[in-house]
Every structure is written in C-alpha cells, then in structure tokens.
Short mmCIF file of C-alpha atoms in Angstrom, two decimals:
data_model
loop_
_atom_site.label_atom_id
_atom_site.label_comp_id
_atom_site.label_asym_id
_atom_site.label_seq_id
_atom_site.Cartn_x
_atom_site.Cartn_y
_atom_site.Cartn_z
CA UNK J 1 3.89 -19.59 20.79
CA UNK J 2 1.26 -19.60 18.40
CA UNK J 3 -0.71 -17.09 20.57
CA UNK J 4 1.59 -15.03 21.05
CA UNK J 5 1.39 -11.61 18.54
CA UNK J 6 2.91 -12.08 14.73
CA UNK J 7 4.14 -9.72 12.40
CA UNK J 8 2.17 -8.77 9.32
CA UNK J 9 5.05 -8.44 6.34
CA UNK J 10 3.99 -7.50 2.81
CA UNK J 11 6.23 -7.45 -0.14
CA UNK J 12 5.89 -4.20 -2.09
CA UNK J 13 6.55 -4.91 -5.34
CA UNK J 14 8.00 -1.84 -6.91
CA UNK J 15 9.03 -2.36 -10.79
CA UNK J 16 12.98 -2.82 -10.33
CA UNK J 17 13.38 -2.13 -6.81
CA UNK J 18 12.34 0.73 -4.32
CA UNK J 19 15.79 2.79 -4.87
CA UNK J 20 15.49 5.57 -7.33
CA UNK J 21 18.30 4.06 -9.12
CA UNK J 22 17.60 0.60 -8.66
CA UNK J 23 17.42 -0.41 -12.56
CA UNK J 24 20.70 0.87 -13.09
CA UNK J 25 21.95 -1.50 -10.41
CA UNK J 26 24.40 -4.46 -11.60
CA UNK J 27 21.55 -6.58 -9.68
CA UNK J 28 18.43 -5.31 -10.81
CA UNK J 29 16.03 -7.80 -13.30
CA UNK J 30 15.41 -3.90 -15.21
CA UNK J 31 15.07 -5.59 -18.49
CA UNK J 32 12.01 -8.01 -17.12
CA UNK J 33 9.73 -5.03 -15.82
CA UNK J 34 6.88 -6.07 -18.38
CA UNK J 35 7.70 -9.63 -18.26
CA UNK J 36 5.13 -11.18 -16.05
CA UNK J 37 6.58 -14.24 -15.34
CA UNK J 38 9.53 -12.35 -12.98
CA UNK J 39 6.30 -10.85 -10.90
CA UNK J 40 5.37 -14.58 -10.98
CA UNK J 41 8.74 -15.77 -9.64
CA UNK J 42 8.35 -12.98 -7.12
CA UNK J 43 5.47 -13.61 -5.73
CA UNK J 44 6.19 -17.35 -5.27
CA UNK J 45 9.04 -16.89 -3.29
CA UNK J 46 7.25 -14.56 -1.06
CA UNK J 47 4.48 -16.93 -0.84
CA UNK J 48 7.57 -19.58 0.01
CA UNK J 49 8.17 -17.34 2.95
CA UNK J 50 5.16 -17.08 4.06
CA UNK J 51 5.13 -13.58 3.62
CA UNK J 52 0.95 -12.20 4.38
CA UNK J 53 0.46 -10.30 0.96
CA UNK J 54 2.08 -9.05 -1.58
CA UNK J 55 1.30 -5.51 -3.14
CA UNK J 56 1.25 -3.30 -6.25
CA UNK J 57 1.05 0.51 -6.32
CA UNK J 58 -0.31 1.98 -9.09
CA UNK J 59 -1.58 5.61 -10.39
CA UNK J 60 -3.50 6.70 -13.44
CA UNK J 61 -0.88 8.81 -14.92
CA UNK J 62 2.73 8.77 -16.64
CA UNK J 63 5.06 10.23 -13.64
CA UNK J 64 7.44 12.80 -14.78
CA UNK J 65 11.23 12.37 -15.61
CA UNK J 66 10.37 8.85 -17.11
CA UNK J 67 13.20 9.48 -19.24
CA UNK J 68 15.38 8.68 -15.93
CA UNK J 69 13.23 6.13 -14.20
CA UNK J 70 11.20 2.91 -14.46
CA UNK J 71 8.15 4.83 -13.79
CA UNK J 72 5.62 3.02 -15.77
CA UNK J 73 3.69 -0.62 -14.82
CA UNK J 74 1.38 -3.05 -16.07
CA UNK J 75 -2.48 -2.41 -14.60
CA UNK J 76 -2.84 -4.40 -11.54
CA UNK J 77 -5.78 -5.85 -11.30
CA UNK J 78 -4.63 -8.11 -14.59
CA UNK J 79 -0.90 -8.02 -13.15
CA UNK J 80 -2.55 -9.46 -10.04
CA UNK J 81 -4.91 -12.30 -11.76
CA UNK J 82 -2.06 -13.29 -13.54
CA UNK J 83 -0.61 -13.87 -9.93
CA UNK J 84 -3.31 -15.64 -8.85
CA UNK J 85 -3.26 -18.05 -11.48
CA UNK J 86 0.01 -18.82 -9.86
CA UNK J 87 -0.05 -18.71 -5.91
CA UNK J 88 -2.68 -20.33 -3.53
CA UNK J 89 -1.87 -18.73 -0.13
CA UNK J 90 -0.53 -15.14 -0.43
CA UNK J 91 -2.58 -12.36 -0.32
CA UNK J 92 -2.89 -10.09 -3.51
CA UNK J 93 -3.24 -6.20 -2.95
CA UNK J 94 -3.74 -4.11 -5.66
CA UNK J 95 -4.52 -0.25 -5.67
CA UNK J 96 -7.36 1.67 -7.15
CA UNK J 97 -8.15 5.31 -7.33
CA UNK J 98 -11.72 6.31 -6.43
CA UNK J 99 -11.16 10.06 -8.06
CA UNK J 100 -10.57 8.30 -11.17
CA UNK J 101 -12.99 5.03 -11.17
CA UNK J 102 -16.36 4.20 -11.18
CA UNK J 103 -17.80 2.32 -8.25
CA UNK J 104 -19.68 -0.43 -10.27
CA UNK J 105 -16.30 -1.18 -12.39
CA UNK J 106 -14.19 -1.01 -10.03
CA UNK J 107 -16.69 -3.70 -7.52
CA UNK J 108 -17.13 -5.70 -10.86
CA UNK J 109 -13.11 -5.50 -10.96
CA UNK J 110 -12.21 -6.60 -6.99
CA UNK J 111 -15.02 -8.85 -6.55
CA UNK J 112 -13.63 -11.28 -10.05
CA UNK J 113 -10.09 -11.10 -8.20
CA UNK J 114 -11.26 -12.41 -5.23
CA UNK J 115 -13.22 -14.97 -6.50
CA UNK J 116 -10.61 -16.17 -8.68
CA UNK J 117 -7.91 -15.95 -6.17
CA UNK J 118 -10.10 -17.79 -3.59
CA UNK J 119 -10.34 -14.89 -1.21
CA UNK J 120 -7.30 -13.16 -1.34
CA UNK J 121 -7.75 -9.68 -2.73
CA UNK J 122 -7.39 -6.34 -0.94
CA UNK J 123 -7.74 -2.53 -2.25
CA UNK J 124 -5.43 -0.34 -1.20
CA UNK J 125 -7.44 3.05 -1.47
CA UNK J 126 -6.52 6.11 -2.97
CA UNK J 127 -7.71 9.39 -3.80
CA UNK J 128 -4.85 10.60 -6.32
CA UNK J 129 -2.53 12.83 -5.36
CA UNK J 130 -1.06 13.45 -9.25
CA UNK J 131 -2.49 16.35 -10.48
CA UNK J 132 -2.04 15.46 -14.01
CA UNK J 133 -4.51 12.24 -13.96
CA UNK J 134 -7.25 14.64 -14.33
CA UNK J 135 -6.07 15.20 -18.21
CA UNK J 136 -6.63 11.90 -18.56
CA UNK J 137 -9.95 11.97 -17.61
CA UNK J 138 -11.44 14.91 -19.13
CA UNK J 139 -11.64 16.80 -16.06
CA UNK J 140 -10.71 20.48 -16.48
CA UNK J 141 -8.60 20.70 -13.05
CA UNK J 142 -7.40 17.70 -10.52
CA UNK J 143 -10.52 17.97 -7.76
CA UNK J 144 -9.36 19.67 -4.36
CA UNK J 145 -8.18 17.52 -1.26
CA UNK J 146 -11.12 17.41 0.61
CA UNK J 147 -13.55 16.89 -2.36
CA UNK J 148 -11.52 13.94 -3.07
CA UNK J 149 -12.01 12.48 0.47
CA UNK J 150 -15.57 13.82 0.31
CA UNK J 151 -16.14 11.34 -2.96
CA UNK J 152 -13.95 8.92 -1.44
CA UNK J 153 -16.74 8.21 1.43
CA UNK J 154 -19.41 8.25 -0.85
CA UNK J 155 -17.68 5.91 -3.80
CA UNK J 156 -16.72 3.20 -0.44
CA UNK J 157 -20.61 3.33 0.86
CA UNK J 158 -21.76 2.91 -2.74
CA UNK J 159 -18.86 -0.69 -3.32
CA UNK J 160 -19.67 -1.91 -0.05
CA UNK J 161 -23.98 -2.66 -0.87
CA UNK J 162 -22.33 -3.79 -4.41
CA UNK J 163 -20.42 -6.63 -2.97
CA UNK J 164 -23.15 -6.94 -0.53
CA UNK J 165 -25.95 -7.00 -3.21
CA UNK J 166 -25.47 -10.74 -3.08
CA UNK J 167 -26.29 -12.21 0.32
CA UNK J 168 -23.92 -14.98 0.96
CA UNK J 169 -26.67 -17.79 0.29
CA UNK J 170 -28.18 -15.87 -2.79
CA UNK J 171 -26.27 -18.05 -5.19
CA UNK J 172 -28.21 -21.27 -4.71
CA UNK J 173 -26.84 -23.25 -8.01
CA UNK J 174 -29.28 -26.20 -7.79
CA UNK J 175 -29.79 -28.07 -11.58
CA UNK J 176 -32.43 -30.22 -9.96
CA UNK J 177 -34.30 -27.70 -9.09
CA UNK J 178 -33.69 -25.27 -11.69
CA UNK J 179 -33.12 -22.63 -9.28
CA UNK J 180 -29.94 -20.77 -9.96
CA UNK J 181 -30.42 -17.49 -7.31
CA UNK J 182 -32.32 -16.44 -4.76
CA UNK J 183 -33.28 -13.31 -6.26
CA UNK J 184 -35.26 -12.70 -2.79
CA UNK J 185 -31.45 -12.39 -1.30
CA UNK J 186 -30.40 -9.95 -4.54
CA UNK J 187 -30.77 -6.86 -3.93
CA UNK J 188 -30.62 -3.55 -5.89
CA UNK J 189 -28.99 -0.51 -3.94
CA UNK J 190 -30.80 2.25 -5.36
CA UNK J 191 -28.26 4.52 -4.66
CA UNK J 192 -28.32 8.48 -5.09
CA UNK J 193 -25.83 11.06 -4.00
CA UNK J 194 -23.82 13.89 -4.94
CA UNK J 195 -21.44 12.00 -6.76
CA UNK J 196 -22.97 8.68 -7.87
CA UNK J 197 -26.16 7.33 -9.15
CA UNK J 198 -26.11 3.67 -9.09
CA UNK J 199 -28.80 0.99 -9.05
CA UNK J 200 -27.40 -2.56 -8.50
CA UNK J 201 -26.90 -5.12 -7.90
CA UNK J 202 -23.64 -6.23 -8.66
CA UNK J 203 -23.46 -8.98 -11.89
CA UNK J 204 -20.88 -11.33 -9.64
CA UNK J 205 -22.25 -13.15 -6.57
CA UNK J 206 -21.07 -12.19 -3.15
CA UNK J 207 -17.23 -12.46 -2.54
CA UNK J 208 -15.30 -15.10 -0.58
CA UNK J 209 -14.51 -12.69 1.90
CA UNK J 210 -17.29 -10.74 1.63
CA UNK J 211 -15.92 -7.89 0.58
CA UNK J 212 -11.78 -7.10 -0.25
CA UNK J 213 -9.26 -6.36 2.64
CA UNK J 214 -9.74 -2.65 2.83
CA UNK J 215 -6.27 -0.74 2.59
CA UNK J 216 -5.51 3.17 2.87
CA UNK J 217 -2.06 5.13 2.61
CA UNK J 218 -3.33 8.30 3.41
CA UNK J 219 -1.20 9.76 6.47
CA UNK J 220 -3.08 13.80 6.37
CA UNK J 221 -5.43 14.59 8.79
CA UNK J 222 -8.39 13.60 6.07
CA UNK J 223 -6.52 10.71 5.01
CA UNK J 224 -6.04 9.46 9.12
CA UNK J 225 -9.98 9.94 9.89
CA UNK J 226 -10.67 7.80 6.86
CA UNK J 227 -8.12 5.30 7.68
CA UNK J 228 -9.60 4.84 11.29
CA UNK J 229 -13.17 4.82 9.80
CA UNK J 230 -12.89 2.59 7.12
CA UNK J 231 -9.28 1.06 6.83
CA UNK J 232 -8.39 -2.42 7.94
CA UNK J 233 -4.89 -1.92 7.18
CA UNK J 234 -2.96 1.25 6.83
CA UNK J 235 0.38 1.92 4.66
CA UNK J 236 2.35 4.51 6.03
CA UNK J 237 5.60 6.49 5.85
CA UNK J 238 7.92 6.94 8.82
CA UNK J 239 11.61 8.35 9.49
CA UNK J 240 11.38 8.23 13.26
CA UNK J 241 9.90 5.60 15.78
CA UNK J 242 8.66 8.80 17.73
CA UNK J 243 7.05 9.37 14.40
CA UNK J 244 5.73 5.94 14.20
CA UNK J 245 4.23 5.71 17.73
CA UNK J 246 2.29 9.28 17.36
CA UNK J 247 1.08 7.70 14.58
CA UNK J 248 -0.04 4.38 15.63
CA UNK J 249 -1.59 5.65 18.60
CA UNK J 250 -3.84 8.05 16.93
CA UNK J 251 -5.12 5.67 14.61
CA UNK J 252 -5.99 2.96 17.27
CA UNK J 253 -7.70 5.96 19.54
CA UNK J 254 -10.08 7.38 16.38
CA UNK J 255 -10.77 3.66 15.52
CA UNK J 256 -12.48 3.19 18.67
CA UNK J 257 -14.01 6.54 18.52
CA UNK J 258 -15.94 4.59 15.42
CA UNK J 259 -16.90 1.60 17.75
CA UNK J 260 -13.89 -0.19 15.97
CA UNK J 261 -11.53 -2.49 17.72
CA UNK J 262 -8.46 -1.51 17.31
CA UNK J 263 -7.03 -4.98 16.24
CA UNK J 264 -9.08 -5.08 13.61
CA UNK J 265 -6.90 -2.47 11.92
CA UNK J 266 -3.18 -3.00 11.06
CA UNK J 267 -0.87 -0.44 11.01
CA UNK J 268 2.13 -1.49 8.40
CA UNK J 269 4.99 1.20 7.80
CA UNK J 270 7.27 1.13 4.97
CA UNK J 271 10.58 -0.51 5.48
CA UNK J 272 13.93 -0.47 2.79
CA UNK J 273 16.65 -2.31 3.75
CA UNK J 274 19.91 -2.26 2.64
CA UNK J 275 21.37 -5.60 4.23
CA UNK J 276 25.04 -6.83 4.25
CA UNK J 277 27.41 -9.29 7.08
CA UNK J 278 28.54 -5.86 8.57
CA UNK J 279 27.44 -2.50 9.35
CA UNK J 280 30.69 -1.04 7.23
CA UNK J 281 29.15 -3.31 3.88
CA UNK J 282 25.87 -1.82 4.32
CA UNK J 283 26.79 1.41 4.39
CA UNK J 284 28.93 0.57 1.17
CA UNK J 285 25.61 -0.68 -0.81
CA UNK J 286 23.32 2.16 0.29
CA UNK J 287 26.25 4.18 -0.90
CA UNK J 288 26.51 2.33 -4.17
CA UNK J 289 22.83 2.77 -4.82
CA UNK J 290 23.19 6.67 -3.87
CA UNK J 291 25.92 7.27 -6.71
CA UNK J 292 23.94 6.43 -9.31
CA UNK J 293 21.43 8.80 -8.59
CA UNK J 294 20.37 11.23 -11.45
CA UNK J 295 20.02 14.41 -9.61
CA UNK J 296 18.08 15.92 -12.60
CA UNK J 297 15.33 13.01 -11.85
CA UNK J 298 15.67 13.22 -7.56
CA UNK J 299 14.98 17.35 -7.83
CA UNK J 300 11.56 16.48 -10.15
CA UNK J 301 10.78 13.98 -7.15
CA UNK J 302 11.78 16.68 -4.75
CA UNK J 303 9.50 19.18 -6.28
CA UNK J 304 6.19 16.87 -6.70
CA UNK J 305 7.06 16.54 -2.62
CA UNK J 306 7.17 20.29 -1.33
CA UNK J 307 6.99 22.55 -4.44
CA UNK J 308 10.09 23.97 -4.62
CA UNK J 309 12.34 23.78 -7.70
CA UNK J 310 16.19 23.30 -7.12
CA UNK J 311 17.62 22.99 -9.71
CA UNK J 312 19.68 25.79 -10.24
CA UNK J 313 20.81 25.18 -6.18
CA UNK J 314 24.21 23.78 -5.36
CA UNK J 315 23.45 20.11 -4.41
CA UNK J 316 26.29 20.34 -1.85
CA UNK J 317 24.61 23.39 -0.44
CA UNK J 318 22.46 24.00 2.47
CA UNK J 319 18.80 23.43 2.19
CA UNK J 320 16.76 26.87 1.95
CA UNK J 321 14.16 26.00 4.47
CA UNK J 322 13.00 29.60 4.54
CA UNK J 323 11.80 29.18 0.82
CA UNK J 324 8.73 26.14 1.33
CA UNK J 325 5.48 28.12 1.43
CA UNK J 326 4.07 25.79 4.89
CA UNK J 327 0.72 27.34 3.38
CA UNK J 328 0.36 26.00 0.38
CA UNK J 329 -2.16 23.04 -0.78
CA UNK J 330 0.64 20.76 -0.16
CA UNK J 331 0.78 21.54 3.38
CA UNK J 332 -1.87 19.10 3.95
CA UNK J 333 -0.09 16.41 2.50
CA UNK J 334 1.38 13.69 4.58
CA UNK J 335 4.74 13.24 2.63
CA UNK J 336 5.10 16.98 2.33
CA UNK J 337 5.09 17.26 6.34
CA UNK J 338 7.71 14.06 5.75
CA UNK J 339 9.91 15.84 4.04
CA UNK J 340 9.82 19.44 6.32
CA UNK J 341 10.56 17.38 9.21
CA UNK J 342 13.40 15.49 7.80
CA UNK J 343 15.15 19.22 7.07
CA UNK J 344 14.09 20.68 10.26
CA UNK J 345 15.28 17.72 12.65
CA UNK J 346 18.53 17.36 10.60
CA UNK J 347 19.34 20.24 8.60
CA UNK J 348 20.84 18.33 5.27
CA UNK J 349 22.26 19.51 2.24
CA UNK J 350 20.14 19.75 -1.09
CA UNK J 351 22.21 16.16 -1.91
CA UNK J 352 21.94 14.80 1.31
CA UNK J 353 18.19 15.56 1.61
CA UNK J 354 17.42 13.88 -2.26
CA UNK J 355 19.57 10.70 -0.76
CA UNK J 356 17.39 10.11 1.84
CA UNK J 357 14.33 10.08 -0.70
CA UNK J 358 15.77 8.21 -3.18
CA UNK J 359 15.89 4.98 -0.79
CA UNK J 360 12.11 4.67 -0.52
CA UNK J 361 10.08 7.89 -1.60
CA UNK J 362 10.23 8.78 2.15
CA UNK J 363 9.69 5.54 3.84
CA UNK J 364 12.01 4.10 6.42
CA UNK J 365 15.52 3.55 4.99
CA UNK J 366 17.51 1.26 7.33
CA UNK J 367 21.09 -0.47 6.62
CA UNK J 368 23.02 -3.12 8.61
CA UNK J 369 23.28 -6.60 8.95
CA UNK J 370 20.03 -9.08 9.99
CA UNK J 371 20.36 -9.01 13.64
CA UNK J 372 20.28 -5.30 13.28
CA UNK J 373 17.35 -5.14 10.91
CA UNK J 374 15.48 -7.96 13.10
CA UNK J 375 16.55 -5.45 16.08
CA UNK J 376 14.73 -2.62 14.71
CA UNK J 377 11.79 -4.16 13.70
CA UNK J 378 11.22 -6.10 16.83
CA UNK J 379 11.73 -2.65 18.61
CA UNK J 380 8.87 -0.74 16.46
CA UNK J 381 6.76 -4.28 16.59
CA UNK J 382 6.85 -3.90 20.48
CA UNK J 383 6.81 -0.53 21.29
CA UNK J 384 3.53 0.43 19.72
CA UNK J 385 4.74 1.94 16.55
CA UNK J 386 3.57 -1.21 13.89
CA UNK J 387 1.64 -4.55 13.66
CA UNK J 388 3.83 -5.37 10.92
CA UNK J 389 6.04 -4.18 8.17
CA UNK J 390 5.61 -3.34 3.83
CA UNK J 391 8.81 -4.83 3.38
CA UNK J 392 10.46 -2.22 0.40
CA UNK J 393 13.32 -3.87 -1.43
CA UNK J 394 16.23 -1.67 -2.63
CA UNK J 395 16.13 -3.77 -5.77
CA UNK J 396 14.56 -6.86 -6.91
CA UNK J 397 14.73 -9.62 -7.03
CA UNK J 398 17.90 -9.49 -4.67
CA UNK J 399 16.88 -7.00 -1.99
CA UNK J 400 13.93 -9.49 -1.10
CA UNK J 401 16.05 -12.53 -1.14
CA UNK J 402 18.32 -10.81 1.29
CA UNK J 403 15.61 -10.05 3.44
CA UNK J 404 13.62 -13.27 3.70
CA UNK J 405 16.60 -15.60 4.07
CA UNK J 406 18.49 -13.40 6.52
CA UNK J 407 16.37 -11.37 8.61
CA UNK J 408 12.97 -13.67 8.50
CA UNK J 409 14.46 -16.62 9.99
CA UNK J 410 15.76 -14.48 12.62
CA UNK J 411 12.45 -13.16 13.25
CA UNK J 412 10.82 -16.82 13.45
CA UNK J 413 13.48 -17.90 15.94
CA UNK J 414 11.96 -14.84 18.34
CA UNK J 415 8.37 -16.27 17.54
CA UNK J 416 7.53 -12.77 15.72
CA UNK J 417 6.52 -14.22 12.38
CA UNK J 418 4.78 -17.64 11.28
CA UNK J 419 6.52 -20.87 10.38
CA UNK J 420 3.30 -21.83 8.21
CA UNK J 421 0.14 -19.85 6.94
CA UNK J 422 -3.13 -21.09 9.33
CA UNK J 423 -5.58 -19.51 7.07
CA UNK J 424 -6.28 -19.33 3.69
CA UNK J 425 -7.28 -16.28 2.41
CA UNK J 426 -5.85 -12.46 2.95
CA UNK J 427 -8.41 -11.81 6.20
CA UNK J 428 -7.41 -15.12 7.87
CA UNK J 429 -3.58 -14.01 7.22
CA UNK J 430 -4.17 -10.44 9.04
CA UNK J 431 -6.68 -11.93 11.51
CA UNK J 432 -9.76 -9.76 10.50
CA UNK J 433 -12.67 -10.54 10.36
CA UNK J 434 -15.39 -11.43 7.51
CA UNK J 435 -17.98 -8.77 7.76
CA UNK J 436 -21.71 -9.43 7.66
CA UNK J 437 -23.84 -7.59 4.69
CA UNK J 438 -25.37 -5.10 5.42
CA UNK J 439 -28.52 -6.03 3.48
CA UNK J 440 -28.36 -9.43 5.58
CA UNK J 441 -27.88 -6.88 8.81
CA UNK J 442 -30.33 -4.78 7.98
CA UNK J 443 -33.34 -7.49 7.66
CA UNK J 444 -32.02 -9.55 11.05
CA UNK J 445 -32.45 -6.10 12.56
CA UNK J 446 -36.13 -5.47 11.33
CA UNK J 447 -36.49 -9.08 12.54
#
C-alpha cells in the first residue's frame, strides 16, 4: 500500500470560509478573523489529519466591496511563523507577489520561515493581478501581463543564488576552532538585469530544504509556461474534469519539454465542498449559503472577473454574452476564460452565474454526501486530471471538520491518502526533491 500513489490535500485557509457569504453563516468563527489563535486551532487539526500543507492567499491591496465581505487578512509570512511556533509536521505555504517585492526581502523573508519551521515553507508565486496594488507602491499604472511574467523570471533567478549563496556546509559553527563560516562556500551573486541589481549573499545560511516549495496559480498561457518551468506545485481552478485533464496534461508535457520530470510537479485544483448524510441536505446548505449572498458585493466580484458591470441587469435575467469584449486585457486571464466558459457551456442567468462564483471564486464547487465527494475525487485523482486536492471549505472551522472526518477516512480506507506523515518537512510530504545549489553545481561541473 504504501507504494501505491497518495493524494496531496492542502487546507486553504480563507478568513471565514471560501463562500462569499460565509461570515454571515450561523457557523462561521467571523468574529475570530484577526485572532490568531483560531488559525492556530486550524492548522492543528489539519496537521491531526495529516493533511500535506496548509495555505494562505494573500494580495497587496484592500479588495473592493469590503463593506460586504471579510476581505482583509493578517500578512502571512508572520500569520505563518506564528503557525510554526505551533505545528511540527504540516507544511506552511504562504504567498508573495514578485510585482510588488524585492527579491533580497522577500529571500530574507522565506528563508527565516523555513528555518524556523524546520523545513516546511513554500511560496506560492504571484504576479498580481489587482490593478490597484500599484497605488500602493508608487507606481503610476499596474505593469502589463507579460512585463509582470517577464520580472517574474528574472526576480525567481535572482531568490534562487540568494538561498543558494550559502552552500549547504558553509555554516561550519565550530567554537573550538573559532571558525563560524566558510566564507570560501559564501558566495556573492553579482547580479544585473533589467529589473534588479543585487549583490549577495543572503544574511541567513542556506535553508533546510534548500530553497522553499515553489508554488504558482497562474492558469494563462504565460502563467502555464512558468508553472511547467519553474513550479513544483500548481493551484488551479476547474469546473469540468474535461477541463481538468486538458489541463494536467499540458503541464506534465511542457515540464518535460524543460528536462523536468513530470512527478516532480503537482498539479492541485481547488475543491469546495458542501457535505451533508444526503444528496437532498447538501443541496439545502449550498442553498443556505447562496441566500445570503449580497448581490451588490457578487456583481463587484463579477466585474473584477470579465469587465462587465451588471448592475442595473435583472439578476433573474439571461446573461448578455454578446456584451464581454473576448479582446480585452482580461482575455488573457485564466479566471476570465473560467467564467466565459461557464456561460457558454450552460447558459445561466445573471443570479445563477454569481451563485456559482460565490462558492469558491471559480474553483470546483461540489455538494453531496462523503462517498460522493470521495467518488469524485478518486475519479479526477485517477483519471489524470490532479495529484491531489486545495481542499476549500465553505466556512470554517466547520466546512473542514466535515471534510476530514467524513470524506478523509473514506479516502484512507481506498489507500488514496496517508495514515501517518513519513517525512518531515513540506518536500518530503509532496515527494520532491531537495535541489542542489547551483553555486555547489556550478564548481562540481568546472571540476
């Protein structure tokens, strides 16, 4: 059994719950959302579960309609130390713009978590889709698509010799001696390009796992080729297993068009369940959840999707498909391709459309009871459309409960998810590997 293939699940830890409406729900821990003792609690009982990771989304600007939604967080690189501080086995993903960092911070940043957490940290890398960040920054205009993906490549070239900066040996440590580095094995990275300047080396020896898990959520054609370059594990958004499989396959086929192997990169779609005993209770809670929707706040969502304003529509109304400009900047975008397919495979009304976003921001709404749920996920697990599964709660902390002592047990009696963790840090839980550095590489090779 134990060689036999395993899920990856993640908890996504989304303020009150994934649901648009979730912190209005009778269940919902809304008034803890800044306690950090409840992200504690939650991150324990995944780790009780033995649940691969958990992970924290984050974005450098105030999203609009906060009058209607938990739509703020605490930073999560502190959110996730605090974790740490907490948890010995789970692994700790965090996200981190590189439109809207600096490489040396944000290496200084990773590298402390992992050291502190023992080798658990992964970046989940973004490029910012929010145009309004760039106020924030004083940055006249939010950069372009591509030029973000351009500096994206650069800024990951210019963390990687950071973390590598310290061979793995460098840190020597010896009183007796008196020697406390190798300085021979410290190197400075000299770097100059079009969008950094950076010397080195990094002021933090080496990381456990030599560098973070490297995570991307990028599902548009630049965000897939960086994925399959650089990506060790990909967060993605699916309605469809068709979807899912197209997906998954051309991933794994550019991966080893970069000399990867395509194992060494794990594809992990979204998943919000709404679980009950019976298909007819289900149904009732997703419907629950969908009548507290504020359509005021699910339009704004709507529009920062496909930009197009409804709000003057009739929600009961057809969609007016003829009205998204398919040439806009947004047509690029993953979730705006999402959301076009969604009306063109099944023709919704404005309200019905806005329900099926609310769930999960696009991600893969499902409702039933576990064996169903188990079903599905064992179906997309072996049909080549996921290695695993970002597990997206309706609500917290309930949503998760549901899910990991209902549906996970199921999933160990199949032999599709661990009993106990075998590894200790976030690499040993997705079975990657540590890489070399490429300092170390580079002098074995001249060798």
């Amino acid at each position: 059994m134990s060689d036999r293939r395993q899920l990856t699940l993640n908890l996504f830890i989304y303020p009150g719950g994934h649901h648009e409406a979730a912190w209005r729900y009778k269940g919902s821990a809304a008034e803890r959302i800044l306690d950090i003792s409840y992200y504690q609690e939650l991150a324990q009982r995944a780790e009780a579960h033995k649940f691969d990771a958990i992970f924290f989304a984050d974005g450098p600007a105030l999203a609009d309609n906060v009058r209607y939604a938990q739509r703020f967080r605490l930073e999560p690189i502190t959110w996730l130390s605090a974790i740490a501080a907490v948890t010995k086995r789970i692994g700790l993903i965090a996200t981190a713009s590189t439109t809207y960092t600096e490489p040396y911070n944000l290496a200084r940043l990773f590298a402390s978590l992992d050291h502190i957490s023992r080798g658990r940290a992964g970046w989940n890398i973004v490029t910012t889709s929010v145009p309004q960040a760039a106020q924030n920054f004083g940055l006249p205009e939010h950069p372009p698509h591509h030029e973000r993906y351009e500096r994206a490549k650069e800024f990951l070239d210019v963390v990687t010799r950071l973390w590598d900066s310290w061979e793995d040996d460098a840190l020597v440590n010896d009183p007796v001696s008196g020697v406390f580095a190798d300085t021979d094995r410290v190197h400075t990275i000299d770097h100059v390009g079009k969008h950094f300047r950076v010397r080195g080396p990094l002021n933090i020896s080496r990381p456990p796992q030599g560098r973070p898990v490297y995570v991307q959520a990028g599902s548009s054609d630049d965000g897939r080729a960086f994925a399959a370059r650089f990506a060790e594990a990909i967060f993605t958004a699916h309605q469809t297993l068709a979807s899912a499989q197209e997906f998954y396959a051309d991933i794994k086929r550019q991966a080893r068009a970069f000399d990867r192997q395509p194992d060494q990169v794990k594809i992990l779609p979204g998943i919000s369940p709404f679980i009950a005993s019976t298909q007819v209770e289900a149904d009732r809670l997703q419907d629950e959840f969908n009548e507290l929707i504020q359509p005021e706040y699910s339009l704004t969502q709507l529009r920062q999707m496909i930009g197009l304003d409804l709000s003057g529509f009739d929600l009961d109304g057809p969609f007016p498909r003829h009205l998204i400009d398919m040439n806009s900047a947004r047509g690029v975008a993953s979730r705006f391709k999402l959301v076009v397919d969604i009306v063109d495979r099944e023709k919704p009304t404005i309200r019905q459309l806005v329900q099926r976003l609310a769930g999960a921001r696009g991600h893969w709404v499902i409702a039933g009871p576990p064996e169903k749920i188990a079903d599905d996920i064992q179906t997309w697990f072996e049909n080549g459309a996921a290695d695993g599964f970002n597990v997206m709660p309706p609500w917290l902390p309930g949503g998760f409960d549901f899910f990991a002592e209902q549906v996970v047990p199921i999933l160990r009696k199949r032999g599709l998810f661990r009993e106990e963790y075998t590894g200790k840090t976030l690499r040993d839980h997705y079975g990657l590997n540590r890489p070399g550095s490429v300092f170390t590489d580079s002098i074995q090779a001249i060798a």
